Structures are given as C-alpha cells and as structure tokens.
Short mmCIF file of C-alpha atoms in Angstrom, two decimals:
data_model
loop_
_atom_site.label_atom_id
_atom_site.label_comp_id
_atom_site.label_asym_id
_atom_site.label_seq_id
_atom_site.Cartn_x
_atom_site.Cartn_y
_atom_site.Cartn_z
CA UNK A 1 0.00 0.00 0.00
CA UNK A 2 1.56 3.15 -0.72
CA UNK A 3 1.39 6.88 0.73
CA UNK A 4 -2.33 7.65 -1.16
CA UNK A 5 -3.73 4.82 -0.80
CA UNK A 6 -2.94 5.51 3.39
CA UNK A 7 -4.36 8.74 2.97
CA UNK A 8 -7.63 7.45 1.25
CA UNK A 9 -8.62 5.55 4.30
CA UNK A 10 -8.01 8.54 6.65
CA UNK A 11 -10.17 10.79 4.56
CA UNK A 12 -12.73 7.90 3.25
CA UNK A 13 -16.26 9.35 3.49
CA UNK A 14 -17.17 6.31 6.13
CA UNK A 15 -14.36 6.54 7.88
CA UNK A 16 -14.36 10.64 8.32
CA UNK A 17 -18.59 10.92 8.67
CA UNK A 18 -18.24 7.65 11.48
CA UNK A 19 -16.59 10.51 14.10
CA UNK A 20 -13.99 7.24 15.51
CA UNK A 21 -12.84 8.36 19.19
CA UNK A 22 -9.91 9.52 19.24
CA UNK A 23 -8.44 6.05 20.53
CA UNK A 24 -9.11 4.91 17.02
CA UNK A 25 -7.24 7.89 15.34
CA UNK A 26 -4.21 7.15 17.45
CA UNK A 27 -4.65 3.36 16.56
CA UNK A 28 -4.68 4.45 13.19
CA UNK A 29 -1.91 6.50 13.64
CA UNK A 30 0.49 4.15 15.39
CA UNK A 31 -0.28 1.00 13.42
CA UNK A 32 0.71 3.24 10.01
CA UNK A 33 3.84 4.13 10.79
CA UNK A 34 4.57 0.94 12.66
CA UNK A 35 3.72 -1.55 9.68
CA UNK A 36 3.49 1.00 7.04
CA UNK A 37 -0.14 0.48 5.65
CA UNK A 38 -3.62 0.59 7.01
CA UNK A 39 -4.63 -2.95 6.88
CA UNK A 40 -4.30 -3.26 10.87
CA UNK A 41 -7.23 -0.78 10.57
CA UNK A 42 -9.09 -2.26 8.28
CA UNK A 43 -9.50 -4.81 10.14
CA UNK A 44 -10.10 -3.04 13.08
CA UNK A 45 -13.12 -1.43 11.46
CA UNK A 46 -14.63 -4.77 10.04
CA UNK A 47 -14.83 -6.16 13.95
CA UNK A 48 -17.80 -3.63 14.16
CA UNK A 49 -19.64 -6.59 12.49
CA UNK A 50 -19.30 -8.77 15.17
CA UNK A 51 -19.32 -6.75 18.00
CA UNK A 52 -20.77 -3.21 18.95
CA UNK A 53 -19.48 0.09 18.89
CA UNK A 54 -18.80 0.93 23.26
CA UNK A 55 -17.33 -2.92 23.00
CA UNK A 56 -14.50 -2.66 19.85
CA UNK A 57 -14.03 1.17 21.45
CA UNK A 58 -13.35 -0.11 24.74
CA UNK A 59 -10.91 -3.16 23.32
CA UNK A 60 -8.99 -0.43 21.43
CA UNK A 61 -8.62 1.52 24.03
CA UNK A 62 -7.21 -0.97 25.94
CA UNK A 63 -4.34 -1.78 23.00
CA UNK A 64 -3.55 2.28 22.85
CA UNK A 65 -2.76 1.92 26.50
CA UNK A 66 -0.86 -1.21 26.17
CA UNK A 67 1.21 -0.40 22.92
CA UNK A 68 -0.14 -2.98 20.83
CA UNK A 69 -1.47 -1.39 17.27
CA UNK A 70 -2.77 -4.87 15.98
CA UNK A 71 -6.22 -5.79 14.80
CA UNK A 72 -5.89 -9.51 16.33
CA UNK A 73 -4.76 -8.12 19.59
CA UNK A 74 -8.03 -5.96 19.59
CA UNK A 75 -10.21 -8.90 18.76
CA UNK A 76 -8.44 -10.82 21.97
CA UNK A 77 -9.68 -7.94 24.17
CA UNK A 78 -13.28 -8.32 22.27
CA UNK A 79 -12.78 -12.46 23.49
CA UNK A 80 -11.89 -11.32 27.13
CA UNK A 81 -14.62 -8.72 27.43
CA UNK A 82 -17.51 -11.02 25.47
CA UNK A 83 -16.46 -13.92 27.33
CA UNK A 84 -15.73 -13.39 30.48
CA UNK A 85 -16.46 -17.09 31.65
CA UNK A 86 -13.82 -18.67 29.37
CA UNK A 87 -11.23 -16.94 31.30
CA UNK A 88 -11.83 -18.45 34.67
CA UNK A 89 -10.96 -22.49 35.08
CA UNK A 90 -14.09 -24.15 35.58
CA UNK A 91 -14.71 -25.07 39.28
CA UNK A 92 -13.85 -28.85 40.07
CA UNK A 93 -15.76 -31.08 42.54
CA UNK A 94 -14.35 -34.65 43.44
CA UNK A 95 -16.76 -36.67 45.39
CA UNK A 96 -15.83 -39.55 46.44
CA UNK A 97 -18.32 -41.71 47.30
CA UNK A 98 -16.42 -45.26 46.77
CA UNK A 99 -13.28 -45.99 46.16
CA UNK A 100 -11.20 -47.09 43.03
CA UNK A 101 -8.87 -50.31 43.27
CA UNK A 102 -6.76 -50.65 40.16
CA UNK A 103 -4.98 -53.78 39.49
CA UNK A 104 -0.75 -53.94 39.12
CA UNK A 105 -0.08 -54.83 35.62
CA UNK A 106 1.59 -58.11 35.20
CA UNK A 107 5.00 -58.10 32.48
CA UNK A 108 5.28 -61.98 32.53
CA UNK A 109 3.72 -62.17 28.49
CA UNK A 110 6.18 -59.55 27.92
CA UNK A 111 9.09 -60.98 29.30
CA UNK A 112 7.94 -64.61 27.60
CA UNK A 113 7.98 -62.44 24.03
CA UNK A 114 11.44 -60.79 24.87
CA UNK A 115 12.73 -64.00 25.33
CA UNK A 116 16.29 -64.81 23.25
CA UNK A 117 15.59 -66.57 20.17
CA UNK A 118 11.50 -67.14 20.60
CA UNK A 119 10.66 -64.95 17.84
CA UNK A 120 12.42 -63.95 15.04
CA UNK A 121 11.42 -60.38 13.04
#
C-alpha cells in the first residue's frame, strides 16, 4: 500500500462521517507508521460486524494503552470482554463416594515375548 492509498482511508467518506474516538485515530496512527499500511485498521473497522461500537471502542482503548497497534490483539480484548467465563478455570468437585482399586499390571507375556531366540522379526 503506498502513501495515497494511506491517505484514502483517513479521509474515506465512512471513515471521516463515522466521528472514531480519538483512541481509534491514534490506533490508526500508530499502526501506520509501525507496519506501514492501514490494513491493521481495516481490520479493526470490520470487527464492528461482530461486536458493537462501546465494546471494539473499549478493546482499542485498551491496545492504545498497552502499545499494541494490531487488529488480532483488539479482537483478543473483544474475546476477554464477550467472554468473560472462558477466562476463569471451571470449578472442580471430586466426590468420592467409593473408592477405586486398580490392578498392578503383570509383564510376565512380555518378558515370555522378549525371550532370546523365541521370535524372530
């Protein structure tokens, strides 16, 4: 992507009548001259089909304060804020109402197959 074709996503009708927070301008911003195109914004903007407006604005947010200009990075904060339960190790109950014997394996038919000369390969 070169220098105008940058530019034409800044000043994109969409993009410029939407009125993006500024934590999506910096986003913008940082990810250009970090990678040197817009596609980290792109995609960015097409999360906004999965998820609302407050949620992708809070999830970038969150990457402007942390550093990280990446569209996947966003989408992980979208997956810790829109599921919040699959962060958290699901509870785990023993009851144990009888008890388990297991029986000690025996080696003997292994031994009798190891044996020198029983069985050629």
């Amino acid at each position: 992507m070169n220098w105008r074709e940058n530019q034409s996503i800044q000043h994109a009708r969409p993009v410029r009548r939407a009125n993006l927070p500024p934590s999506y301008q910096e986003f913008y911003k940082r990810s250009l001259s970090k990678y040197g195109h817009g596609k980290e914004f792109i995609k960015l903007l097409k999360l906004h089909r999965e998820f609302t407006m407050e949620t992708v604005e809070r999830a970038v947010a969150s990457c402007v304060k942390e550093q990280i200009y990446t569209a996947d990075s966003v989408r992980h904060y979208l997956y810790l804020m829109t599921q919040p339960e699959a962060t958290k190790p699901a509870p785990i109950k023993y009851e144990m109402e009888q008890s388990v014997t297991v029986k000690a394996p025996t080696f003997s038919p292994y031994d009798q197959l190891l044996q020198k000369g029983r069985y050629i390969h």
